[in-house]
Tab-separated table of C-alpha atoms in Angstrom:
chain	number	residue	atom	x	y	z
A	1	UNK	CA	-32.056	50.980	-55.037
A	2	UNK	CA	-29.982	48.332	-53.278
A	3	UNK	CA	-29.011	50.640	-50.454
A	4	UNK	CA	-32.589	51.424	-49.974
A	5	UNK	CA	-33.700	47.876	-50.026
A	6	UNK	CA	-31.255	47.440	-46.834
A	7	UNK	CA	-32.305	50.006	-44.880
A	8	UNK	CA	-35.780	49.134	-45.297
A	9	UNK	CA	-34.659	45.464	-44.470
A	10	UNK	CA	-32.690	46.754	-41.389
A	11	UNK	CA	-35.630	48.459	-40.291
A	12	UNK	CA	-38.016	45.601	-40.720
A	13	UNK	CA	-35.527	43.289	-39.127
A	14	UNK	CA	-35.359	46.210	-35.691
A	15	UNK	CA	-39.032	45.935	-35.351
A	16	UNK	CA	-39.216	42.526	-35.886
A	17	UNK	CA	-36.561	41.045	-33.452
A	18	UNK	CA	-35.796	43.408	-31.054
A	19	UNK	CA	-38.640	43.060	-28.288
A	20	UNK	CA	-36.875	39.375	-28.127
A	21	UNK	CA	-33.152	40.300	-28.176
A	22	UNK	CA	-32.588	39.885	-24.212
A	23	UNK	CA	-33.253	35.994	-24.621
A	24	UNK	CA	-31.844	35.870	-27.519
A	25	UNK	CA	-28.839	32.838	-28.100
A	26	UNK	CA	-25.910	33.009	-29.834
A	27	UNK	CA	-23.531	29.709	-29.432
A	28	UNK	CA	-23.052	28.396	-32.780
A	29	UNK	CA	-20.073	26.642	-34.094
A	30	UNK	CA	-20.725	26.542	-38.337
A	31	UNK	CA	-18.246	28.727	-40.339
A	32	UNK	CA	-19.664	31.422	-41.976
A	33	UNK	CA	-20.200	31.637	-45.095
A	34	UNK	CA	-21.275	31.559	-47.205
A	35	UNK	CA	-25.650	32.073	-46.044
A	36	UNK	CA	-26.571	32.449	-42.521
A	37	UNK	CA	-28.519	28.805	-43.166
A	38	UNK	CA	-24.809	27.253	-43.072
A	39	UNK	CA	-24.119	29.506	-39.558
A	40	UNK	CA	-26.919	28.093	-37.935
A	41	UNK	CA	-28.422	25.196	-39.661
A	42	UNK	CA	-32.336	24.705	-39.677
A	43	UNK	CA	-33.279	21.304	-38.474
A	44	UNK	CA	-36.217	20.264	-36.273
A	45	UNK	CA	-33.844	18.719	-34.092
A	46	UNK	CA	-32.184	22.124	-33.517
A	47	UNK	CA	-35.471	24.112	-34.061
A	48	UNK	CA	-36.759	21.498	-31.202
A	49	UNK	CA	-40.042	20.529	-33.122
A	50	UNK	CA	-41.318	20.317	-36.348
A	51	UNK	CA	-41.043	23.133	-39.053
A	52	UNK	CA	-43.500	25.440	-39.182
A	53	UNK	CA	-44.808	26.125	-42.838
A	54	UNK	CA	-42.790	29.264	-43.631
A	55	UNK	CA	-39.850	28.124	-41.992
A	56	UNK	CA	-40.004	25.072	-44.050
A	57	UNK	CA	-39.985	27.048	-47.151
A	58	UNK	CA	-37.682	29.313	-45.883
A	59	UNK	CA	-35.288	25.978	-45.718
A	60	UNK	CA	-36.590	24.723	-49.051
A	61	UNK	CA	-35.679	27.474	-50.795
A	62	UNK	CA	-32.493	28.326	-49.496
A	63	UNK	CA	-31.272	24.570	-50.313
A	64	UNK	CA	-32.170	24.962	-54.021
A	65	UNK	CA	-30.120	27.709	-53.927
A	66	UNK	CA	-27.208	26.449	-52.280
A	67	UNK	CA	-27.127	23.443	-54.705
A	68	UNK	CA	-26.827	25.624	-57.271
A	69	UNK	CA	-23.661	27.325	-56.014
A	70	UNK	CA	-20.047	26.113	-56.781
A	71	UNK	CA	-18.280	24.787	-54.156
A	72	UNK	CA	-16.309	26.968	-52.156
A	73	UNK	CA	-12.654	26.041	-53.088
A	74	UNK	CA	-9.815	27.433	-50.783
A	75	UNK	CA	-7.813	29.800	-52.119
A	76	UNK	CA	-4.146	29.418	-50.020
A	77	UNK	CA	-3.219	32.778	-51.697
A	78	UNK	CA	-6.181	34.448	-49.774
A	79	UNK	CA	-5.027	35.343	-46.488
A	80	UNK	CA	-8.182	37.709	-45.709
A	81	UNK	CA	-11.703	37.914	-45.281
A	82	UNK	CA	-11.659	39.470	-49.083
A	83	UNK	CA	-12.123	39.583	-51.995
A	84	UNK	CA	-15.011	37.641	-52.044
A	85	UNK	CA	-14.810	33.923	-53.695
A	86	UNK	CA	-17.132	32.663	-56.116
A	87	UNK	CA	-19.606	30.763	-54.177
A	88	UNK	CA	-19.842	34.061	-51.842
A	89	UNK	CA	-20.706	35.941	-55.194
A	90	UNK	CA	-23.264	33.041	-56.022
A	91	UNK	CA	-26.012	34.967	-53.118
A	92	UNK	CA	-27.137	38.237	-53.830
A	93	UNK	CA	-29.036	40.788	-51.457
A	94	UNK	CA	-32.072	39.444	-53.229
A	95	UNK	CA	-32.147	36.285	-52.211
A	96	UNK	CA	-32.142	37.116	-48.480
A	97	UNK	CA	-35.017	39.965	-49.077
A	98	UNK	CA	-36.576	37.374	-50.495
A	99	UNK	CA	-36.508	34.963	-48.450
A	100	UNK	CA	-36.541	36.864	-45.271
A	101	UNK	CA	-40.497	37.082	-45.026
A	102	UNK	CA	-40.795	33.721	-44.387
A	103	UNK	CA	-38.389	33.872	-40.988
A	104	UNK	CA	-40.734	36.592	-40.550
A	105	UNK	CA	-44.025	35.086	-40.732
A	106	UNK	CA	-42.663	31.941	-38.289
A	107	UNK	CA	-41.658	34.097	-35.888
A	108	UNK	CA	-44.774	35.300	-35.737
A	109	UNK	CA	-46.314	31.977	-34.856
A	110	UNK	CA	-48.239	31.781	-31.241
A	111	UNK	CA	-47.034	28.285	-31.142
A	112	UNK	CA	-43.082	28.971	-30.420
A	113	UNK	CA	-41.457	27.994	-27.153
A	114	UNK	CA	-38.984	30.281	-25.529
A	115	UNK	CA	-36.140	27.993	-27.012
A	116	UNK	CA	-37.628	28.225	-30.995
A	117	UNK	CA	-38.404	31.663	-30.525
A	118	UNK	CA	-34.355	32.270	-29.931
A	119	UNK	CA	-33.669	30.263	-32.600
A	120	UNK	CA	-35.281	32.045	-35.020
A	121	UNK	CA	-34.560	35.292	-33.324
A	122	UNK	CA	-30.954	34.754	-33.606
A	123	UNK	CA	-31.117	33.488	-37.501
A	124	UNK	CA	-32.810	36.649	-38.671
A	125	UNK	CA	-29.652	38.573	-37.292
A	126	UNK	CA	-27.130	35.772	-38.819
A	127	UNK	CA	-29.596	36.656	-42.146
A	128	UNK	CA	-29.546	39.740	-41.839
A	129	UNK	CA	-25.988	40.125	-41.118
A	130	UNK	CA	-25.178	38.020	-44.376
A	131	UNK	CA	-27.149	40.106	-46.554
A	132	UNK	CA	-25.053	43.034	-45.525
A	133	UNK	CA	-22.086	40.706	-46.737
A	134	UNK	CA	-23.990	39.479	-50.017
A	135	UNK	CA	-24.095	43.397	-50.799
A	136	UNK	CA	-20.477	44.313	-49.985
A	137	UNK	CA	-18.495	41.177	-51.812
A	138	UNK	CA	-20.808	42.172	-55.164
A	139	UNK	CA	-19.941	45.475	-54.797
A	140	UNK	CA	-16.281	45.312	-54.267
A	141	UNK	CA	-16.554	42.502	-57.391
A	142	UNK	CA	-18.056	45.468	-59.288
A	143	UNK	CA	-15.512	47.672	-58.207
A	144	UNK	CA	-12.426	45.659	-59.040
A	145	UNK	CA	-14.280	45.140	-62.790
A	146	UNK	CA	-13.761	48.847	-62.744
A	147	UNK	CA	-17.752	49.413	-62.200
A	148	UNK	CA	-17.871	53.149	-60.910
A	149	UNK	CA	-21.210	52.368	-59.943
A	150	UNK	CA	-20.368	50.152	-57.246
A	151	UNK	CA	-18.755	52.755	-55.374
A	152	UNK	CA	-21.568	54.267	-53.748
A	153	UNK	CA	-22.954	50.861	-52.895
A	154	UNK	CA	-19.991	49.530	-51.406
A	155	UNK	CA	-19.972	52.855	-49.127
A	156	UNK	CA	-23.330	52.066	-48.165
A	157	UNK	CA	-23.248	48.708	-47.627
A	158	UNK	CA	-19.945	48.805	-45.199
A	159	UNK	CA	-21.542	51.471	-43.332
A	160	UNK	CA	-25.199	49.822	-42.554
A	161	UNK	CA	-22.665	46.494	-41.350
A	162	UNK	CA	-20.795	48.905	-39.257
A	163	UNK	CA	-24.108	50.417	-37.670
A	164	UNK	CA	-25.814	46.401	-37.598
A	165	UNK	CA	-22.820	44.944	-35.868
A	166	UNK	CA	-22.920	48.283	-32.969
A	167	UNK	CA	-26.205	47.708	-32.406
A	168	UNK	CA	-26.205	43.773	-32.068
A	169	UNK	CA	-22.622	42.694	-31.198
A	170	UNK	CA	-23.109	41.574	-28.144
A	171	UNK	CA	-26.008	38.933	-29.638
A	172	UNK	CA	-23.816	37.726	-32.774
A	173	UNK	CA	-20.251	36.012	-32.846
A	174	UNK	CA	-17.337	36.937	-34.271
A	175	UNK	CA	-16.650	35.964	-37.929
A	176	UNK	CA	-16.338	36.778	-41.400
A	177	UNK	CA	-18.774	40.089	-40.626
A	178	UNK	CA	-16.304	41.322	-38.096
A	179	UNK	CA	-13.241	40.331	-40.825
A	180	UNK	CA	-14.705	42.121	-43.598
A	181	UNK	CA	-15.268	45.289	-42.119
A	182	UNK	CA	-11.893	45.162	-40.024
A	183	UNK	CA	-10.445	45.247	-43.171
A	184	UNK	CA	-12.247	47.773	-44.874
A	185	UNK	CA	-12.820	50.300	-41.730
A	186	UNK	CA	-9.740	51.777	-42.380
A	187	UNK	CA	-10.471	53.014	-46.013
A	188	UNK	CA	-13.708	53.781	-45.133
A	189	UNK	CA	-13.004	56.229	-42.418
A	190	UNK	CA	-11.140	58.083	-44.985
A	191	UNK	CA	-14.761	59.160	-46.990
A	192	UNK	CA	-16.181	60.705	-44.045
A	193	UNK	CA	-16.851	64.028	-45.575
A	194	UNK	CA	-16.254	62.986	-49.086
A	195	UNK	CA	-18.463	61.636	-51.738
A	196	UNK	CA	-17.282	59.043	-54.581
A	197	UNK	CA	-16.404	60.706	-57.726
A	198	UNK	CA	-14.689	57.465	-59.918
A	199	UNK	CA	-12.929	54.247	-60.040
A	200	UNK	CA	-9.454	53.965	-61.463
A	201	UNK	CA	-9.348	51.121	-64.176
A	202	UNK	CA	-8.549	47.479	-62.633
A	203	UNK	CA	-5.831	46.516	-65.108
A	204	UNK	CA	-2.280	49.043	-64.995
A	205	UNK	CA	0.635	48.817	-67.288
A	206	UNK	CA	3.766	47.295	-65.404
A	207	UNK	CA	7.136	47.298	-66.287
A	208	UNK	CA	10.736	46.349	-64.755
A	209	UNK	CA	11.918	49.953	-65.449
A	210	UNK	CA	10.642	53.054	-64.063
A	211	UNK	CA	8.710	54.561	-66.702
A	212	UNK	CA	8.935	58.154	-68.361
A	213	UNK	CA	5.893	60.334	-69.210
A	214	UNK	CA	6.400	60.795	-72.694
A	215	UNK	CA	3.756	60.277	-74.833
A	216	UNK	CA	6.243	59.510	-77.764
A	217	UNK	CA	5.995	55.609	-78.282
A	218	UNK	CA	9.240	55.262	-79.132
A	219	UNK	CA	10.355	56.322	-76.168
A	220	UNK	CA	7.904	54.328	-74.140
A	221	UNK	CA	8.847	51.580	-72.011
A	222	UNK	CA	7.245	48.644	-72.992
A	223	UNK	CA	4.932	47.235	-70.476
A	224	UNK	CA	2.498	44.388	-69.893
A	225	UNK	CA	-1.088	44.923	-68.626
A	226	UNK	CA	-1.608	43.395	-65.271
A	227	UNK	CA	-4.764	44.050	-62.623
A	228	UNK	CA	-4.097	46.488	-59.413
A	229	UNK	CA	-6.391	44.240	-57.630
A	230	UNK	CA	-6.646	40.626	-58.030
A	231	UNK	CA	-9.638	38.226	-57.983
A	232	UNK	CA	-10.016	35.674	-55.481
A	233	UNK	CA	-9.203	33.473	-58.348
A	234	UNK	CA	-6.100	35.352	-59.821
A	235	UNK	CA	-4.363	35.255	-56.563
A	236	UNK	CA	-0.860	35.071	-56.279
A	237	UNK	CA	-1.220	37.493	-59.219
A	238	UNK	CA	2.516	37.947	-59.721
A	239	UNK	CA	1.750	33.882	-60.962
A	240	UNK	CA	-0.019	35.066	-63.710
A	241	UNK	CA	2.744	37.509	-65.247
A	242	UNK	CA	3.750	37.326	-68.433
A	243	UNK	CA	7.700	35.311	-68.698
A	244	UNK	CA	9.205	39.083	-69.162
A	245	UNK	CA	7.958	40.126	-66.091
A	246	UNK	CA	7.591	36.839	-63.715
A	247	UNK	CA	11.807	36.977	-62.324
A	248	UNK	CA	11.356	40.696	-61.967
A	249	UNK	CA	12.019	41.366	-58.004
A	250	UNK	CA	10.557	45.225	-58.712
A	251	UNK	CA	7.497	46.297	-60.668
A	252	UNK	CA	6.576	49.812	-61.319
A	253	UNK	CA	2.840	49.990	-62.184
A	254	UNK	CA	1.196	53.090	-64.190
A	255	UNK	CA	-2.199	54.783	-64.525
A	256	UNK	CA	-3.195	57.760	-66.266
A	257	UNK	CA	-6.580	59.362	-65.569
A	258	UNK	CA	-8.467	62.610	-65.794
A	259	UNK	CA	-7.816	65.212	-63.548
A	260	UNK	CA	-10.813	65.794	-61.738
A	261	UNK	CA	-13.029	68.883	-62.100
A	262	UNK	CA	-14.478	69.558	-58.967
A	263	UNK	CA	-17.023	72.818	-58.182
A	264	UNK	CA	-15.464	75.960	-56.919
A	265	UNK	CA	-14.500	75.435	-53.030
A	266	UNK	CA	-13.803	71.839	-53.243
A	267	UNK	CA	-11.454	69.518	-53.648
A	268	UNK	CA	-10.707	66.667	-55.254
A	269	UNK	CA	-9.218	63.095	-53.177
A	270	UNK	CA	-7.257	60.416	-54.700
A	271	UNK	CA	-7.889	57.412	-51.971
A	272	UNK	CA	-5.228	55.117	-52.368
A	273	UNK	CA	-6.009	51.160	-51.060
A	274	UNK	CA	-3.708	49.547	-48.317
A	275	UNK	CA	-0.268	48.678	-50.564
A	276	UNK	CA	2.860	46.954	-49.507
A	277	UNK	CA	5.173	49.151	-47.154
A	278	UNK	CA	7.699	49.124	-49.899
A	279	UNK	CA	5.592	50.990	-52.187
A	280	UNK	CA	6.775	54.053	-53.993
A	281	UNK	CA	4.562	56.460	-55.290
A	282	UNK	CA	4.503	59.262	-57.443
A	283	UNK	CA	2.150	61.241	-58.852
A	284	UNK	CA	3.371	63.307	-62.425
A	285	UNK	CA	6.721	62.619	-60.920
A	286	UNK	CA	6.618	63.984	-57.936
A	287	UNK	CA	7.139	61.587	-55.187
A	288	UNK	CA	4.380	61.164	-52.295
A	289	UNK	CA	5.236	59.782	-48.838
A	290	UNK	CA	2.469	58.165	-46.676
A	291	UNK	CA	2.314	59.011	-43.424
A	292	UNK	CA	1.346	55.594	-42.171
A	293	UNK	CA	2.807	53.001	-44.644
A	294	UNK	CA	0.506	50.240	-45.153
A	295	UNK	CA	-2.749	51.668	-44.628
A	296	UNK	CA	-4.806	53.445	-46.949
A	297	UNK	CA	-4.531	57.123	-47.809
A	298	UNK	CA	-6.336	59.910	-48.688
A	299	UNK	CA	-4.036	62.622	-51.159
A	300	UNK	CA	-5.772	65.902	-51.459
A	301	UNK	CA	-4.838	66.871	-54.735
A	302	UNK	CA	-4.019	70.507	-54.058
A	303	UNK	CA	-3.687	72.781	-57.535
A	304	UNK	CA	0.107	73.121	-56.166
A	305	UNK	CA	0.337	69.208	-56.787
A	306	UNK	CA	-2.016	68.613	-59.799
A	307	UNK	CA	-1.170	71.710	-61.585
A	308	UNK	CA	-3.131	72.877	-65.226
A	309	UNK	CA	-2.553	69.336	-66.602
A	310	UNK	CA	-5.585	67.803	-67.834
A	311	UNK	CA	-4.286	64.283	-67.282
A	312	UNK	CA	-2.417	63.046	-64.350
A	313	UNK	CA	-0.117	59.990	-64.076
A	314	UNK	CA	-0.028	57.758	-61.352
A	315	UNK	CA	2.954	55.554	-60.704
A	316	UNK	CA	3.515	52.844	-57.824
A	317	UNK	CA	6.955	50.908	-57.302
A	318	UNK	CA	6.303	47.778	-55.388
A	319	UNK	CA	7.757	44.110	-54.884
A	320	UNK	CA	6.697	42.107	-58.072
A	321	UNK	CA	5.584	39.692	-55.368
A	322	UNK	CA	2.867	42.087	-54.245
A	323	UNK	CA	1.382	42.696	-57.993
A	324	UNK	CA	-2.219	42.587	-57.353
A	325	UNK	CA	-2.234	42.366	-53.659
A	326	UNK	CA	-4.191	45.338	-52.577
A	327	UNK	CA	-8.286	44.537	-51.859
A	328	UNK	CA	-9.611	47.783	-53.427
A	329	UNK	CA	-8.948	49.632	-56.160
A	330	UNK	CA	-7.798	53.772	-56.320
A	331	UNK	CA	-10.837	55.636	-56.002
A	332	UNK	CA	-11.194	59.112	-56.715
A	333	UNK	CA	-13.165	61.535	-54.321
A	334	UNK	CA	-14.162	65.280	-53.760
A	335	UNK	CA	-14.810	67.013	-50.896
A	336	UNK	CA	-14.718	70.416	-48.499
């Protein structure tokens, strides 16, 4: 439902704005986020005039909203465009299908001037370009909750950004659009020809020792529970670790799951997240080797690697530093 909301809002927003877009202006100095009101603030001294009705409410209703979000508080942990902070989380797609009719219906006013008519013309693309954001920070929030869900929409989302930013590039700046999907075009190239099958559970059991595979728990290595992929707010993660863990240079983190039953002719995908260069990985033992450290990777699993087992076991050696550093979660897939 979400993804179709989009692309009937991209479509609406085409027909709407593009017999303008050769006039349209695009200096604006605000930082983005986390509404497109805060990239290009409505005044009538900018709008050069007085508000039109709809463009009033349009104003009216997006300040309610924004007094009702927390502040955005810097997180010096966060080095990237994501995960999304709480006061990006505060707008959802909603509230800019919502609200977009009113842009709508002042743009359609006979009264503009050249100059108010590229104002507005350029705020339905900053709108429109943060509603493709709203959708992809809840849906990677989803995801890291372990929402399988979310998946799909996330998929979605990045991909109508990708096709919005071709098509208008040239008429919108740089920012926290281009960031996002910068970071996530890498892991997204690696579905193309795949479709989302599950979400690996956000919290792993880490240890200082390598662990075995026995299921005996006497044998077990005791471990602490500890999230693959950090909130905005849990960031440094490796803060957060219990005292048994915290002087630990090396981590090994472990996941069991399912292995995946996929019809006859395809195969199933684990698609790993970017993870620290230093990271070891095995799978049931046997040890994996990414061909391009650092960025994310899809591993077929192959009958040769997964075997009969009904349950597979995922383990990843990294820096204790880098405990909860990856964006995205693993993600399971299946494909040709």
């Amino acid at each position: 439902m979400r993804s179709l909301t989009c692309r009937c809002f991209l479509a609406l927003l085409g027909c709407a704005v593009l017999p303008y877009l050769n006039s349209c202006a695009t200096s604006h100095g605000e930082r983005p986020l986390p509404v497109a009101q805060l990239l290009y603030p409505v005044s009538a001294e900018r709008f050069g005039g007085e508000l039109p009705t709809h463009l009033a409410e349009y104003v009216q209703s997006w300040q309610g909203w924004i007094d009702e979000a927390p502040n955005h508080d810097s997180n010096p942990a966060v080095k990237n465009a994501l995960p999304p902070s709480p006061s990006q989380l505060a707008f959802d797609v909603q509230r800019y299908t919502g609200t977009f009719p009113s842009l709508l219906f002042a743009m359609a006013s006979p009264n503009l001037n050249a100059s108010q008519r590229d104002f507005l013309q350029t705020l339905s693309l900053l709108h429109q370009q943060q509603a493709f954001l709203a959708g992809i920070y809840q849906a990677l929030d989803d995801l890291q909750h372990s929402r399988r869900e979310a998946l799909p929409v996330l998929l979605e989302h990045t991909r109508l950004l990708q096709e919005f930013q071709k098509r208008f590039q040239r008429k919108l700046p740089r920012g926290t659009a281009a960031a996002v999907l910068n970071e996530l075009s890498t892991w997204l190239a690696l579905w193309e020809g795949l479709d989302p099958l599950d979400v690996l559970p956000s919290l792993w059991q880490a240890t200082r020792e390598k662990p075995t595979l026995e299921i005996d728990a006497d044998k077990a290595t005791p471990s602490v529970a500890v999230r693959f992929t950090a909130l905005y707010s849990e960031r440094p993660a490796n803060s957060l670790l219990p005292d048994e863990l915290r002087d630990a240079k090396h981590l090994w983190l472990r996941q069991d799951f399912t292995t995946p039953v996929v019809a006859e002719g395809r195969l199933a995908y684990l698609i790993l997240p970017s993870l620290p260069n230093q990271a070891i990985i095995l799978l049931s033992n046997q040890p994996l080797k990414n061909p391009h450290p650092g960025r994310p990777w899809a591993i077929p699993l192959t009958p040769e690697l997964v075997g009969d087992a009904k349950t597979q076991t995922i383990l990843i050696g990294l820096p204790a530093s880098k405990v909860g550093s990856p964006i995205l979660p693993v993600c399971l897939a299946a494909g040709e």
